[in-house]
Amino acid sequence: MNTAYVNGEYVALDQARVSILDRGFLFADSVYEVVPVYAGRGFGLRAHLERLDRSLAALRIRNPHDIQSWAALLESLIERNGGGDVSVYVQVTRGAAARRDHRLPTDIEPTVVAFCQSRTAPEAAVIEQGIAAITLADTRWRYCSVKSTALLANVMAADEARAAGATEAILVRDGAVMEGTSSNVFAVVEGRLLTPALRETILAGITRAIVLEIAARDGVDHAEVQTLSPDALAAASEIWITSSTREIFAVTQLDGAPVGTGRPGPLWTRMRVALQAMTHD
Ligand code: PMP
């Protein structure tokens, strides 16, 4: 797991360098993706690369590669790192200009870096007992649908969750649940599977889309709703969080109170099995 990609070259991770004038470093002027890899193969790679393209377009950063060359680059990186079950992190910044200046430079090349990280299966306790989550006010900038590296509000909220003995913070904006600090949120309310509808303050999670696809395929009563209120969330019989690296976790404690029976629910079990059938296919 020690080969990184930096601007066209594969280098040892501890030798990988970018300029201190890089706008990703100075302004978080950059976007990223995390692609899960199962047995050496990127899962949902195309969907991740399409979202990367949308994030870059939103920030008016030129996409330095087309889908085919992105796929070749990342597949080569995975292979150089020994394949297996890992995740690939890829980041594209606007690049490094000659001087620090808020104004967008027009003549610089984007910086591209990528590396692999281990992706361990969740501990048995997480699967058997679920996780605790807390709700917090969403203090992030508005354009959360852009997968930018401006993650400080997410990082601080995740740390508040940790300090409260929880694994994730679920963010609430204008009286509605948005998403987790690094996950999307689902809730089973009165027997119906609900998730907040996409908008500019929510990331269009790849795992979220797959879960919705499975729900539609398997005839699970579900809906994307404009407002999932914190009260509805607190009354839900099941709550889940989804992400590419964690797949699907059951939230069994919310703000210190049990969710439903306080154990992972039957629909979660069913969805997890269906999701794993896809990732391991
Ligand atoms: N929302 C946020 C804020 C995230 O960081 C993530 C993780 N990338 C997700 C949702 C889940 O997205 P995905 O399923 O594509 O990993």
Tab-separated table of N, CA and C and ligand atoms in Angstrom, residues 32-36 48 51 140 144 146-148 151 154 168 171 178-185 201-210 241-247, ligand 1:
chain	number	residue	atom	x	y	z
A	32	TYR	N	-12.518	15.455	-4.561
A	32	TYR	CA	-11.963	14.119	-4.342
A	32	TYR	C	-13.013	13.048	-4.549
A	33	GLU	N	-12.546	11.826	-4.590
A	33	GLU	CA	-13.415	10.645	-4.601
A	33	GLU	C	-12.751	9.558	-3.773
A	34	VAL	N	-13.554	8.678	-3.230
A	34	VAL	CA	-13.056	7.465	-2.576
A	34	VAL	C	-13.796	6.292	-3.203
A	35	VAL	N	-13.041	5.417	-3.867
A	35	VAL	CA	-13.654	4.286	-4.571
A	35	VAL	C	-13.330	2.997	-3.811
A	36	PRO	N	-14.348	2.223	-3.421
A	36	PRO	CA	-14.043	0.958	-2.750
A	36	PRO	C	-13.567	-0.078	-3.762
A	48	HIS	N	-18.397	6.807	-9.676
A	48	HIS	CA	-17.492	7.697	-8.938
A	48	HIS	C	-16.800	8.681	-9.882
A	51	ARG	N	-19.215	11.306	-10.952
A	51	ARG	CA	-19.416	12.317	-9.893
A	51	ARG	C	-18.196	13.232	-9.797
A	140	ARG	N	-21.993	23.262	7.519
A	140	ARG	CA	-21.158	23.230	6.308
A	140	ARG	C	-21.595	24.303	5.298
A	144	CYS	N	-22.763	21.135	-0.694
A	144	CYS	CA	-22.298	19.810	-0.254
A	144	CYS	C	-22.471	18.761	-1.344
A	146	VAL	N	-21.178	19.077	-4.107
A	146	VAL	CA	-19.832	19.049	-4.700
A	146	VAL	C	-18.933	18.320	-3.707
A	147	LYS	N	-18.247	17.295	-4.169
A	147	LYS	CA	-17.406	16.525	-3.236
A	147	LYS	C	-16.056	17.237	-3.097
A	148	SER	N	-16.086	18.387	-2.428
A	148	SER	CA	-14.872	19.189	-2.283
A	148	SER	C	-14.122	18.751	-1.035
A	151	LEU	N	-13.610	20.064	4.122
A	151	LEU	CA	-14.336	19.141	5.002
A	151	LEU	C	-14.201	19.486	6.479
A	154	ASN	N	-17.266	18.991	8.544
A	154	ASN	CA	-17.551	17.554	8.673
A	154	ASN	C	-16.636	16.928	9.719
A	168	GLU	N	-21.097	8.471	14.370
A	168	GLU	CA	-21.411	9.404	13.278
A	168	GLU	C	-22.321	10.517	13.796
A	171	LEU	N	-26.522	15.375	10.321
A	171	LEU	CA	-26.568	16.838	10.262
A	171	LEU	C	-27.966	17.325	9.880
A	178	MET	N	-30.188	16.114	6.721
A	178	MET	CA	-29.493	16.139	5.438
A	178	MET	C	-28.763	14.822	5.206
A	179	GLU	N	-27.677	14.608	5.936
A	179	GLU	CA	-26.848	13.413	5.763
A	179	GLU	C	-25.903	13.323	6.942
A	180	GLY	N	-25.058	12.283	6.974
A	180	GLY	CA	-24.036	12.174	8.002
A	180	GLY	C	-22.805	12.991	7.611
A	181	THR	N	-21.800	13.025	8.479
A	181	THR	CA	-20.592	13.798	8.155
A	181	THR	C	-19.841	13.155	6.996
A	182	SER	N	-19.998	11.827	6.837
A	182	SER	CA	-19.373	11.145	5.692
A	182	SER	C	-20.251	9.976	5.252
A	183	SER	N	-21.557	10.208	5.252
A	183	SER	CA	-22.490	9.132	4.890
A	183	SER	C	-23.845	9.736	4.533
A	184	ASN	N	-24.658	8.962	3.832
A	184	ASN	CA	-26.070	9.325	3.627
A	184	ASN	C	-26.912	8.607	4.669
A	185	VAL	N	-28.142	9.101	4.856
A	185	VAL	CA	-28.998	8.607	5.929
A	185	VAL	C	-30.299	8.037	5.356
A	201	THR	N	-27.384	20.731	-0.748
A	201	THR	CA	-26.775	20.540	0.576
A	201	THR	C	-26.569	19.060	0.932
A	202	ILE	N	-26.722	18.179	-0.061
A	202	ILE	CA	-26.542	16.738	0.172
A	202	ILE	C	-25.673	16.152	-0.937
A	203	LEU	N	-24.744	15.287	-0.557
A	203	LEU	CA	-23.949	14.586	-1.568
A	203	LEU	C	-24.761	13.429	-2.154
A	204	ALA	N	-24.713	13.328	-3.466
A	204	ALA	CA	-25.394	12.203	-4.129
A	204	ALA	C	-24.526	10.957	-3.961
A	205	GLY	N	-24.715	10.270	-2.838
A	205	GLY	CA	-23.891	9.096	-2.518
A	205	GLY	C	-24.102	7.982	-3.526
A	206	ILE	N	-23.014	7.319	-3.886
A	206	ILE	CA	-23.107	6.190	-4.812
A	206	ILE	C	-23.817	5.022	-4.109
A	207	THR	N	-23.501	4.818	-2.823
A	207	THR	CA	-24.133	3.728	-2.074
A	207	THR	C	-25.624	4.018	-1.891
A	208	ARG	N	-25.954	5.285	-1.624
A	208	ARG	CA	-27.360	5.713	-1.510
A	208	ARG	C	-28.131	5.314	-2.766
A	209	ALA	N	-27.541	5.614	-3.934
A	209	ALA	CA	-28.222	5.302	-5.205
A	209	ALA	C	-28.420	3.794	-5.349
A	210	ILE	N	-27.421	3.024	-4.928
A	210	ILE	CA	-27.519	1.563	-5.059
A	210	ILE	C	-28.605	1.028	-4.120
A	241	ILE	N	-26.885	4.341	8.001
A	241	ILE	CA	-26.016	5.244	7.246
A	241	ILE	C	-25.336	4.425	6.157
A	242	THR	N	-25.083	5.070	5.012
A	242	THR	CA	-24.445	4.365	3.896
A	242	THR	C	-23.252	5.163	3.387
A	243	SER	N	-22.212	4.431	3.009
A	243	SER	CA	-21.080	5.062	2.315
A	243	SER	C	-20.275	3.974	1.621
A	244	SER	N	-19.437	4.402	0.692
A	244	SER	CA	-18.670	3.449	-0.110
A	244	SER	C	-17.731	2.608	0.743
A	245	THR	N	-17.156	3.209	1.774
A	245	THR	CA	-16.183	2.451	2.568
A	245	THR	C	-16.861	1.646	3.674
A	246	ARG	N	-18.009	2.146	4.189
A	246	ARG	CA	-18.662	1.418	5.294
A	246	ARG	C	-19.870	0.599	4.833
A	247	GLU	N	-20.194	0.707	3.557
A	247	GLU	CA	-21.375	0.029	3.002
A	247	GLU	C	-22.630	0.507	3.734
B	1	PMP	N1	-22.187	12.202	2.300
B	1	PMP	C1	-20.963	12.638	2.607
B	1	PMP	C2	-20.809	14.001	3.201
B	1	PMP	C3	-19.832	11.819	2.386
B	1	PMP	O1	-18.602	12.255	2.676
B	1	PMP	C4	-20.022	10.510	1.868
B	1	PMP	C5	-18.841	9.590	1.672
B	1	PMP	N2	-18.229	9.825	0.452
B	1	PMP	C6	-21.323	10.097	1.556
B	1	PMP	C7	-22.383	10.978	1.782
B	1	PMP	C8	-21.587	8.739	0.964
B	1	PMP	O2	-21.229	8.719	-0.388
B	1	PMP	P1	-20.747	7.382	-1.123
B	1	PMP	O3	-21.814	6.364	-0.909
B	1	PMP	O4	-20.620	7.784	-2.538
B	1	PMP	O5	-19.455	6.992	-0.483
